[in-house]
XYZ file of C-alpha atoms in Angstrom:
636
model
C 42.620 -11.527 77.368
C 42.593 -7.920 78.585
C 40.479 -7.434 81.724
C 38.460 -4.763 79.944
C 37.325 -7.431 77.535
C 35.776 -9.232 80.457
C 32.960 -6.721 80.201
C 32.047 -8.379 76.926
C 30.112 -11.537 77.496
C 28.446 -13.772 74.982
C 24.725 -13.954 74.984
C 24.065 -17.613 74.442
C 21.240 -17.086 72.043
C 21.494 -18.621 68.607
C 20.049 -16.903 65.618
C 20.628 -17.708 61.994
C 23.521 -15.629 60.623
C 23.823 -13.524 63.800
C 26.437 -13.084 66.509
C 25.437 -10.888 69.454
C 27.675 -9.124 71.938
C 25.562 -7.984 74.911
C 25.585 -4.264 75.463
C 28.486 -3.655 73.088
C 28.295 -5.058 69.540
C 26.024 -7.105 67.413
C 26.992 -8.111 63.837
C 24.339 -9.425 61.498
C 24.673 -10.578 57.901
C 21.232 -11.274 56.438
C 20.793 -14.556 54.599
C 24.532 -15.008 54.898
C 26.268 -17.883 53.193
C 29.933 -17.833 54.146
C 32.264 -18.984 51.333
C 35.395 -20.834 52.419
C 37.595 -18.441 50.414
C 36.536 -15.283 52.359
C 38.098 -14.061 55.549
C 37.417 -11.367 58.090
C 39.829 -9.804 60.513
C 38.694 -7.744 63.487
C 41.108 -5.475 65.163
C 39.875 -4.406 68.532
C 41.281 -2.432 71.400
C 40.355 -0.148 74.186
C 41.831 3.251 74.549
C 40.663 6.031 76.842
C 37.491 4.070 77.686
C 36.107 4.413 74.123
C 35.233 1.306 72.139
C 36.514 1.431 68.573
C 35.808 -1.119 65.820
C 38.197 -1.310 62.922
C 37.480 -3.389 59.820
C 40.679 -4.305 58.042
C 40.742 -5.510 54.433
C 43.557 -7.899 53.584
C 44.771 -7.826 50.007
C 43.828 -10.473 47.491
C 44.392 -10.822 43.771
C 42.546 -12.002 40.721
C 43.879 -12.458 37.185
C 46.171 -14.531 35.061
C 49.363 -15.930 36.494
C 51.501 -14.217 33.888
C 51.271 -10.852 32.171
C 51.491 -10.991 28.419
C 49.770 -9.721 25.311
C 46.027 -10.241 25.334
C 46.282 -11.431 28.957
C 44.385 -9.494 31.674
C 46.376 -7.590 34.266
C 46.393 -8.566 37.925
C 43.907 -6.528 39.916
C 43.916 -6.421 43.713
C 40.711 -7.086 45.584
C 40.113 -4.300 48.056
C 37.834 -2.119 50.115
C 36.513 1.042 48.495
C 35.018 4.040 50.208
C 32.764 6.020 47.883
C 32.346 9.787 47.906
C 29.005 9.406 49.686
C 30.807 7.578 52.553
C 29.555 4.092 51.710
C 32.043 1.323 52.327
C 32.245 -1.424 49.667
C 34.080 -4.697 50.384
C 35.030 -7.287 47.812
C 32.863 -10.238 48.724
C 35.754 -12.678 48.275
C 37.887 -11.050 50.975
C 38.212 -12.401 54.595
C 37.203 -10.035 57.394
C 38.711 -9.583 60.903
C 37.143 -7.302 63.501
C 39.277 -5.332 65.986
C 38.088 -2.961 68.675
C 39.809 0.096 70.150
C 38.920 2.774 72.665
C 40.308 5.599 70.542
C 39.727 6.812 67.009
C 43.400 7.496 66.448
C 45.086 5.498 63.760
C 47.869 4.430 66.146
C 45.439 3.471 68.952
C 45.949 0.045 70.473
C 43.342 -2.469 69.288
C 42.268 -5.984 70.141
C 41.148 -8.735 67.820
C 37.564 -9.642 68.599
C 37.027 -13.387 68.878
C 33.913 -15.548 68.994
C 33.272 -18.285 71.560
C 30.021 -19.580 70.164
C 30.963 -19.528 66.450
C 34.726 -19.589 66.497
C 34.919 -21.880 63.498
C 33.258 -19.179 61.350
C 35.178 -16.230 62.697
C 38.714 -14.962 62.261
C 38.330 -14.841 59.380
C 34.663 -14.448 58.553
C 33.058 -13.873 55.131
C 30.094 -11.900 53.936
C 27.552 -13.997 52.124
C 25.017 -11.356 51.024
C 25.587 -9.288 47.915
C 24.853 -5.654 48.644
C 23.972 -4.148 52.025
C 25.242 -5.789 55.263
C 25.371 -4.388 58.813
C 27.270 -4.568 62.111
C 24.896 -3.993 65.053
C 25.146 -3.333 68.797
C 21.860 -3.467 70.725
C 20.757 -0.763 73.139
C 22.456 2.492 72.171
C 24.195 4.330 75.105
C 24.310 8.099 75.400
C 27.944 9.165 74.865
C 27.718 11.799 77.641
C 25.605 10.154 80.383
C 26.695 6.598 79.523
C 23.122 5.544 80.027
C 20.908 3.486 77.722
C 18.901 5.603 75.283
C 15.165 5.107 75.276
C 13.335 4.008 73.340
C 15.816 1.204 72.805
C 17.580 1.188 69.455
C 20.517 -0.571 67.802
C 23.761 1.035 66.778
C 24.193 0.077 63.117
C 27.399 0.122 61.064
C 26.764 -0.226 57.250
C 28.973 -2.007 54.794
C 28.342 -3.318 51.259
C 29.546 -6.589 49.804
C 30.376 -6.547 46.086
C 31.192 -9.861 44.442
C 29.799 -9.347 40.952
C 32.118 -8.088 38.205
C 31.001 -5.189 35.979
C 29.784 -5.501 32.404
C 31.334 -3.511 29.577
C 30.872 -3.024 25.855
C 32.534 -1.170 23.054
C 30.677 1.805 21.557
C 31.133 3.158 18.038
C 29.498 6.510 18.697
C 28.438 8.333 15.555
C 30.604 6.124 13.345
C 28.805 4.381 10.503
C 29.209 0.653 11.055
C 28.786 -2.263 8.648
C 28.823 -5.943 9.572
C 29.547 -8.394 6.769
C 29.041 -11.388 9.112
C 32.807 -11.846 9.445
C 34.059 -8.494 10.755
C 32.813 -4.989 11.508
C 33.739 -1.939 9.440
C 33.569 1.686 10.594
C 34.201 4.893 8.716
C 35.898 6.596 11.689
C 37.518 5.617 14.984
C 37.385 9.027 16.639
C 34.312 8.228 18.743
C 34.991 4.562 19.449
C 35.183 3.974 23.192
C 33.979 1.829 26.078
C 30.875 1.913 28.217
C 29.582 -0.296 30.981
C 27.813 -0.552 34.301
C 28.336 -1.954 37.775
C 25.419 -2.143 40.193
C 27.453 -1.772 43.428
C 30.852 -0.130 43.866
C 30.989 1.208 40.275
C 33.548 0.838 37.503
C 37.137 1.716 38.416
C 38.465 1.597 34.813
C 38.340 -0.092 31.421
C 41.376 -2.046 30.208
C 42.084 -2.782 26.595
C 44.617 -4.442 24.310
C 45.040 -3.547 20.629
C 46.476 -5.979 18.103
C 48.188 -8.119 20.741
C 49.633 -5.364 22.933
C 49.518 -5.601 26.710
C 46.351 -4.448 28.415
C 46.374 -0.858 29.574
C 43.864 1.204 31.505
C 41.729 3.728 29.668
C 42.498 6.345 32.351
C 46.164 5.927 31.689
C 46.002 5.989 27.924
C 43.114 6.985 25.674
C 42.252 4.818 22.698
C 43.401 5.757 19.223
C 41.633 4.082 16.322
C 41.967 6.925 13.844
C 44.298 5.210 11.378
C 42.768 3.147 8.636
C 43.243 -0.593 9.057
C 42.219 -3.611 11.095
C 42.025 -3.604 14.896
C 41.819 -6.717 17.091
C 40.755 -5.416 20.498
C 40.469 -7.204 23.813
C 38.834 -5.365 26.711
C 37.333 -5.760 30.146
C 36.230 -3.640 33.098
C 37.261 -3.692 36.770
C 35.081 -2.302 39.571
C 36.258 -0.324 42.587
C 36.686 -3.405 44.804
C 38.709 -5.395 42.271
C 36.038 -7.573 40.627
C 37.319 -8.287 37.124
C 35.075 -8.857 34.120
C 35.833 -11.811 31.852
C 37.805 -10.318 28.927
C 35.960 -9.812 25.620
C 37.269 -9.603 22.093
C 36.156 -7.693 19.028
C 37.680 -7.083 15.610
C 36.880 -4.189 13.329
C 38.313 -2.297 10.393
C 38.531 1.462 10.039
C 37.735 2.264 6.411
C 38.302 5.855 5.314
C 38.912 5.269 1.619
C 36.117 5.796 -0.918
C 35.483 3.269 -3.696
C 36.742 3.783 -7.229
C 34.355 3.435 -10.177
C 35.355 2.673 -13.740
C 33.108 2.696 -16.773
C 32.992 0.918 -20.089
C 30.813 1.199 -23.177
C 28.973 -1.955 -24.178
C 27.811 -2.045 -27.793
C 29.964 0.573 -29.465
C 30.365 -0.089 -33.210
C 33.384 0.675 -35.280
C 34.308 4.220 -36.253
C 32.471 5.626 -33.236
C 29.090 4.756 -34.661
C 27.064 3.620 -31.688
C 24.152 1.271 -31.968
C 20.975 2.392 -30.222
C 21.218 -0.474 -27.762
C 24.671 0.588 -26.542
C 24.971 1.218 -22.814
C 27.349 2.486 -20.155
C 28.519 -0.126 -17.666
C 29.699 1.115 -14.259
C 31.864 -1.074 -12.044
C 33.171 -0.004 -8.628
C 35.799 -1.568 -6.353
C 36.498 -1.074 -2.652
C 39.301 -2.917 -0.867
C 37.850 -2.781 2.662
C 34.142 -2.605 3.561
C 33.083 -3.146 -0.043
C 30.868 -1.257 -2.459
C 27.321 -0.659 -1.290
C 25.776 1.355 -4.136
C 26.532 3.264 -7.294
C 24.410 6.323 -8.090
C 24.060 8.139 -11.380
C 22.258 11.171 -12.767
C 21.467 12.227 -16.303
C 22.239 15.886 -17.015
C 20.848 17.908 -14.104
C 18.380 15.280 -12.979
C 18.192 13.618 -9.578
C 20.632 10.847 -8.716
C 19.200 7.348 -8.823
C 20.461 3.896 -7.920
C 22.520 2.155 -10.585
C 21.122 -1.332 -11.101
C 21.923 -2.182 -14.699
C 23.843 -0.694 -17.639
C 22.627 2.788 -18.604
C 21.332 3.042 -22.163
C 23.401 5.541 -24.106
C 20.203 6.846 -25.625
C 19.662 8.926 -22.465
C 22.278 11.301 -23.862
C 21.147 13.918 -26.325
C 22.987 14.875 -29.490
C 24.025 18.198 -27.939
C 25.211 18.983 -24.422
C 24.467 16.129 -22.072
C 26.276 13.991 -19.559
C 25.969 11.132 -17.118
C 27.389 11.770 -13.635
C 28.095 9.004 -11.136
C 29.736 8.127 -7.854
C 30.001 5.068 -5.585
C 29.481 4.686 -1.844
C 31.001 1.939 0.284
C 29.318 0.117 3.153
C 30.437 2.652 5.767
C 29.425 5.708 3.753
C 32.686 6.788 2.132
C 31.643 8.618 -1.032
C 33.611 8.778 -4.245
C 34.229 12.121 -5.946
C 31.861 12.779 -8.872
C 32.787 11.461 -12.307
C 30.962 11.819 -15.584
C 30.916 11.036 -19.278
C 29.174 13.062 -21.951
C 29.229 14.609 -25.364
C 32.095 16.732 -26.621
C 30.256 19.927 -25.725
C 29.357 18.907 -22.182
C 32.761 17.487 -21.282
C 34.689 20.342 -22.840
C 32.739 22.865 -20.823
C 33.311 21.016 -17.543
C 36.143 21.659 -15.148
C 35.531 18.516 -13.090
C 38.360 16.082 -12.742
C 37.731 12.777 -14.400
C 35.537 14.288 -17.116
C 35.657 12.527 -20.443
C 34.362 13.257 -23.911
C 32.774 10.691 -26.138
C 32.535 11.466 -29.842
C 29.640 9.465 -31.209
C 26.581 9.443 -33.374
C 23.514 7.492 -32.373
C 20.602 6.680 -34.604
C 18.357 6.700 -31.593
C 15.012 7.277 -33.292
C 12.807 4.340 -34.139
C 10.682 4.426 -37.286
C 7.265 6.037 -37.146
C 4.465 3.607 -37.896
C 0.814 4.352 -38.495
C -2.231 2.364 -39.396
C -5.097 3.299 -41.689
C -8.059 1.562 -43.245
C -9.099 1.257 -46.846
C -12.847 0.814 -46.845
C -15.712 1.432 -44.417
C -14.407 2.576 -41.031
C -16.228 4.065 -38.049
C -15.129 5.195 -34.575
C -17.104 6.178 -31.486
C -16.342 4.556 -28.150
C -14.989 1.672 -30.223
C -13.518 1.332 -33.675
C -15.297 -0.661 -36.375
C -14.499 -1.836 -39.865
C -16.489 -3.975 -42.244
C -15.542 -7.294 -43.729
C -14.648 -5.420 -46.908
C -12.136 -3.105 -45.238
C -8.372 -3.547 -45.714
C -5.707 -2.696 -43.135
C -2.913 -0.442 -44.410
C 0.404 -0.015 -42.497
C 2.937 2.723 -43.257
C 6.355 3.418 -41.694
C 9.090 5.994 -42.238
C 12.584 6.572 -40.810
C 14.620 9.690 -41.618
C 17.984 8.234 -40.529
C 18.931 4.715 -41.487
C 15.628 3.822 -43.146
C 12.935 1.234 -42.536
C 13.968 -2.382 -42.736
C 10.776 -4.234 -41.845
C 7.183 -3.598 -40.807
C 5.824 -6.353 -38.619
C 2.304 -7.053 -37.481
C 0.071 -9.605 -35.869
C -3.541 -9.880 -34.896
C -4.893 -11.623 -31.854
C -1.381 -12.854 -31.081
C 1.302 -12.180 -28.485
C 4.082 -12.346 -31.118
C 4.433 -9.589 -33.697
C 6.280 -11.495 -36.389
C 4.226 -11.341 -39.598
C 6.023 -9.289 -42.248
C 3.830 -6.651 -43.838
C 4.021 -6.390 -47.630
C 0.648 -5.040 -48.767
C -2.802 -4.095 -47.392
C -4.725 -7.071 -46.085
C -8.143 -8.147 -44.911
C -7.942 -9.085 -41.227
C -9.306 -12.449 -40.280
C -11.771 -13.207 -37.531
C -15.045 -11.845 -36.251
C -15.981 -9.370 -33.581
C -12.911 -7.814 -31.908
C -9.507 -8.078 -33.599
C -6.357 -6.706 -31.937
C -3.882 -5.593 -34.579
C -0.357 -5.112 -33.170
C 2.261 -3.474 -35.360
C 5.850 -2.226 -35.230
C 8.772 -1.398 -37.478
C 12.562 -1.841 -37.350
C 15.103 0.443 -38.965
C 18.397 -0.675 -40.459
C 20.376 -0.209 -37.244
C 17.990 -2.131 -35.066
C 15.824 0.624 -33.605
C 12.451 -0.929 -33.046
C 9.297 1.128 -32.782
C 7.299 0.427 -29.695
C 4.582 -2.074 -30.427
C 1.196 -0.441 -30.809
C -2.030 -2.351 -30.532
C -5.193 -1.171 -32.236
C -8.383 -2.923 -31.241
C -11.015 -2.883 -34.016
C -14.318 -4.655 -34.309
C -15.027 -6.389 -37.588
C -18.728 -5.877 -38.240
C -19.880 -8.357 -40.821
C -23.576 -8.314 -39.829
C -26.352 -6.149 -41.264
C -28.710 -4.219 -39.000
C -32.269 -5.353 -38.314
C -35.387 -3.186 -38.440
C -39.165 -3.346 -38.066
C -42.170 -1.028 -38.298
C -44.412 -0.372 -35.320
C -47.663 1.641 -35.446
C -48.619 4.028 -32.684
C -52.376 4.606 -32.905
C -55.483 2.734 -34.045
C -54.735 -0.360 -36.084
C -56.915 -3.307 -37.002
C -56.007 -6.537 -38.722
C -58.632 -8.580 -40.463
C -57.138 -11.776 -41.695
C -54.254 -10.690 -43.972
C -55.317 -7.082 -44.276
C -54.062 -4.316 -41.973
C -56.174 -1.231 -41.439
C -54.919 2.015 -39.896
C -56.510 5.315 -38.974
C -55.445 8.679 -40.406
C -53.906 9.602 -37.010
C -51.875 6.428 -36.710
C -48.081 7.068 -36.665
C -45.473 4.694 -38.093
C -42.187 4.181 -36.204
C -39.255 2.290 -37.721
C -37.132 0.622 -35.067
C -33.633 -0.445 -36.195
C -30.880 -2.113 -34.188
C -27.286 -3.120 -34.821
C -25.223 -4.930 -32.165
C -21.836 -3.913 -33.562
C -21.119 -0.538 -35.159
C -24.688 0.728 -34.719
C -27.342 2.041 -37.076
C -26.284 4.930 -39.273
C -29.329 5.493 -41.516
C -32.859 4.191 -42.053
C -34.475 4.816 -45.437
C -38.201 4.397 -46.168
C -40.240 4.710 -49.369
C -43.918 5.516 -48.865
C -46.061 5.207 -51.975
C -42.946 5.634 -54.167
C -41.692 8.669 -52.195
C -38.175 8.092 -50.700
C -37.221 9.612 -47.326
C -34.609 9.312 -44.561
C -36.266 8.250 -41.353
C -35.721 10.564 -38.384
C -38.909 10.312 -36.304
C -42.363 8.695 -36.378
C -44.386 9.753 -39.399
C -47.819 9.562 -41.108
C -49.281 11.084 -44.304
C -51.259 8.137 -45.537
C -53.470 8.278 -48.556
C -57.032 6.990 -48.468
C -57.193 3.339 -49.238
C -54.153 1.125 -49.993
C -50.672 2.336 -48.975
C -47.253 0.670 -49.757
C -44.257 1.138 -47.371
C -40.682 -0.047 -48.211
C -37.732 0.418 -45.781
C -34.207 -0.723 -44.925
C -31.341 0.181 -42.496
C -27.580 0.733 -42.924
C -24.972 0.458 -40.147
C -21.922 2.665 -39.623
C -19.662 0.477 -41.746
C -22.143 0.391 -44.656
C -23.616 -3.053 -44.028
C -27.073 -2.760 -45.684
C -30.198 -4.605 -44.668
C -32.339 -6.264 -47.339
C -35.367 -4.143 -48.223
C -38.600 -4.888 -46.381
C -42.091 -3.860 -47.408
C -45.718 -3.950 -46.308
C -49.144 -2.789 -47.578
C -52.073 -1.540 -45.476
C -55.341 0.360 -45.833
C -55.998 3.759 -44.339
C -59.681 3.968 -43.224
C -60.923 7.448 -42.332
C -64.731 6.794 -42.641
C -66.790 6.554 -39.467
C -69.625 3.982 -39.086
C -73.220 4.871 -40.068
C -75.850 4.588 -37.277
C -79.363 3.173 -38.038
C -82.519 2.904 -35.840
C -86.178 1.929 -36.016
C -89.148 1.381 -33.634
C -91.113 -1.848 -33.361
C -94.503 -0.087 -33.767
C -95.858 2.840 -35.677
C -96.070 6.244 -33.924
C -99.430 7.339 -32.468
C -98.888 11.062 -32.717
C -96.608 14.074 -32.431
C -96.054 16.978 -30.049
C -93.747 19.976 -29.648
C -91.705 20.467 -26.487
C -89.614 23.624 -26.255
C -89.609 24.074 -29.951
C -88.546 20.426 -30.455
C -90.936 18.028 -32.214
C -91.352 14.683 -30.518
C -92.905 11.623 -32.196
C -95.180 9.781 -29.768
C -95.089 5.984 -29.389
C -97.119 3.661 -27.196
C -95.510 2.172 -24.027
C -95.044 -1.260 -25.546
C -92.675 0.147 -28.137
C -89.162 -1.336 -28.584
C -86.254 0.606 -30.125
C -83.754 -1.166 -32.388
C -80.387 0.528 -33.110
C -77.367 -0.538 -35.181
C -74.356 0.677 -37.211
C -72.566 -0.267 -40.419
C -68.935 0.340 -41.616
C -67.827 -0.357 -45.161
C -64.054 -0.760 -44.381
C -62.655 -1.879 -41.016
C -65.962 -2.765 -39.398
C -67.808 -1.739 -36.260
C -66.096 -2.179 -32.945
C -68.659 -0.806 -30.442
C -72.185 0.705 -30.185
C -73.352 2.416 -26.961
C -76.100 4.760 -25.868
C -77.436 6.768 -22.926
C -81.132 7.489 -22.110
C -81.739 11.022 -20.891
C -78.058 11.325 -19.825
C -78.225 8.279 -17.561
C -75.732 5.410 -17.525
C -74.172 4.001 -20.672
C -75.708 0.818 -22.057
C -75.274 -1.397 -25.076
C -78.364 -3.660 -24.657
C -80.507 -3.972 -27.773
C -83.411 -3.678 -28.248
C -84.191 -0.810 -25.939
C -87.521 -1.449 -24.188
C -89.564 -0.969 -21.032
C -90.318 2.691 -21.616
C -92.442 4.556 -19.108
C -94.596 7.480 -20.262
C -92.445 10.592 -20.750
C -90.041 12.373 -23.060
C -86.842 10.610 -24.131
C -83.519 11.710 -25.599
C -81.247 8.811 -26.564
C -77.584 9.645 -27.454
C -76.017 6.931 -29.591
C -72.249 6.528 -30.342
C -70.686 4.041 -32.758
C -66.896 3.455 -33.056
C -65.243 1.293 -35.688
C -62.077 -0.794 -35.202
C -59.883 2.207 -36.063
C -61.611 4.479 -33.556
C -63.453 6.384 -36.247
C -66.500 7.654 -34.310
C -70.137 8.615 -35.189
C -72.718 10.118 -32.806
C -76.529 10.423 -33.241
C -79.344 11.656 -30.955
C -83.002 10.396 -31.105
C -85.858 12.287 -29.390
C -89.353 10.792 -28.876
C -92.118 10.507 -26.311
C -94.059 7.591 -24.744
C -97.716 7.808 -23.820
C -100.280 5.211 -22.732
């Protein structure tokens, strides 16, 4: 060993993953785990009294033993110095450390050996992914050669990179479709590779197309512009030679639009087209497949084709159906259309066709009417005596059948003549008609209520009434109100006959004659159901009761008070009062003495000496009222 190396002595201090060289060099690899396959070589030497450490990377290789189609290339493991000065070392490589005393490339160097850990040195391996360091404790000033205070290490950085990059293929703005077996794209112009590497960065992408040898992307750009299938293998290599496991992908570039053909389903002979004829569109695409067919009628918006298009969407004059297909990567077919002679002849589009046809496209017109009582408000009513009449007309091929049903989901009964509908309450009559070429009028349902019930009515009196056994008494002011109801079509008219005088009822009425009155009435509903006549008799009493009075003793004299003559009675006198009514009878008799409280006690007695004015009121059962005033005096 060179005598200058004698200045280097080993500090016999063991630390995990650390070798220390006192005063000169300390190398530390944090959490190091040294693989057997790595090696480190240190070249060391002294020149001109300056210590120089050189880290030499020895070549290594990764890859397949042979180079053939679809087989990765051989890529050398190496050291890479990035633009920012960072030094990246493939983690699989062995390391040797040499020292020199000059920075010149041809300076003499010496291999640095280890006494304490010789079995792990020459070569040595880095075990930590990412940042590692070589350290020398106690930095020395390069001019004074004295230790710098405060004490600090001299640190040399290096980065271990043992993880291969990850790559993927990108389709850019291409429209891509996956049918679960292979990918389809409409363009290959933007197909390329992308990836990432967390340490030294990606050196290049390598790819193989349809079994060719792998080639670097930097050397030759991809070209997937031609239509067809591509079987691509690819991988990425980072700047220290870590190689990604090759990947494979297959895709098809599809630039050809689908082709759509049409056919007419339901055309009759001699170009006479049945109304149920339709246009069938069928598209084919040899690569990604047909995604959708779109069609538009005349100048309308395009819509998705899902089922045959009824030919009835075409008018008898200028009209057309335009269509195109789109495949699963967006290739769009040029517009095609079919139409009448006028529309196709006026078009300059390629693929235009004319279709000479006549369509009886109009269904018969059907209407319903009623023969008999019929009424409509918020609902529609007929009576049990009303017939249903159906009529249909067709100006082209003529009416073949009129069909109807009621309260049924199937309109299958053939109409031949007006009929009485069956059932009660609501009946749903559904009707349609078919012409001689099969045009069927849309089923129409008419909901009608069959009102078979007569209305009900009664008379109510508003005012004084009195019933005595079987006889009804009313007052002259008493009003008669006829209340009629009908749960179906409703009341239309109420007719009453008072004492042989017929009237239509509109509001409460009176106009009774004195004595016995006879009232007859009945109601009709809106479909002419008539109630049986009802009648009643009653007596109109307009006479008030007659008031009577007498005293229990004879008068003892007379006197005049304020021009009023008063008959004088002794204090033991009692007054008896009463009333009579020849018709309905008395209902109440009340009086007041000198304007005091009302009383109905009879006889009136207990008089004190003085003048008295007794106001008497009698009311019969019909509120006919009579009033009478008695004036007298009491003396002892």
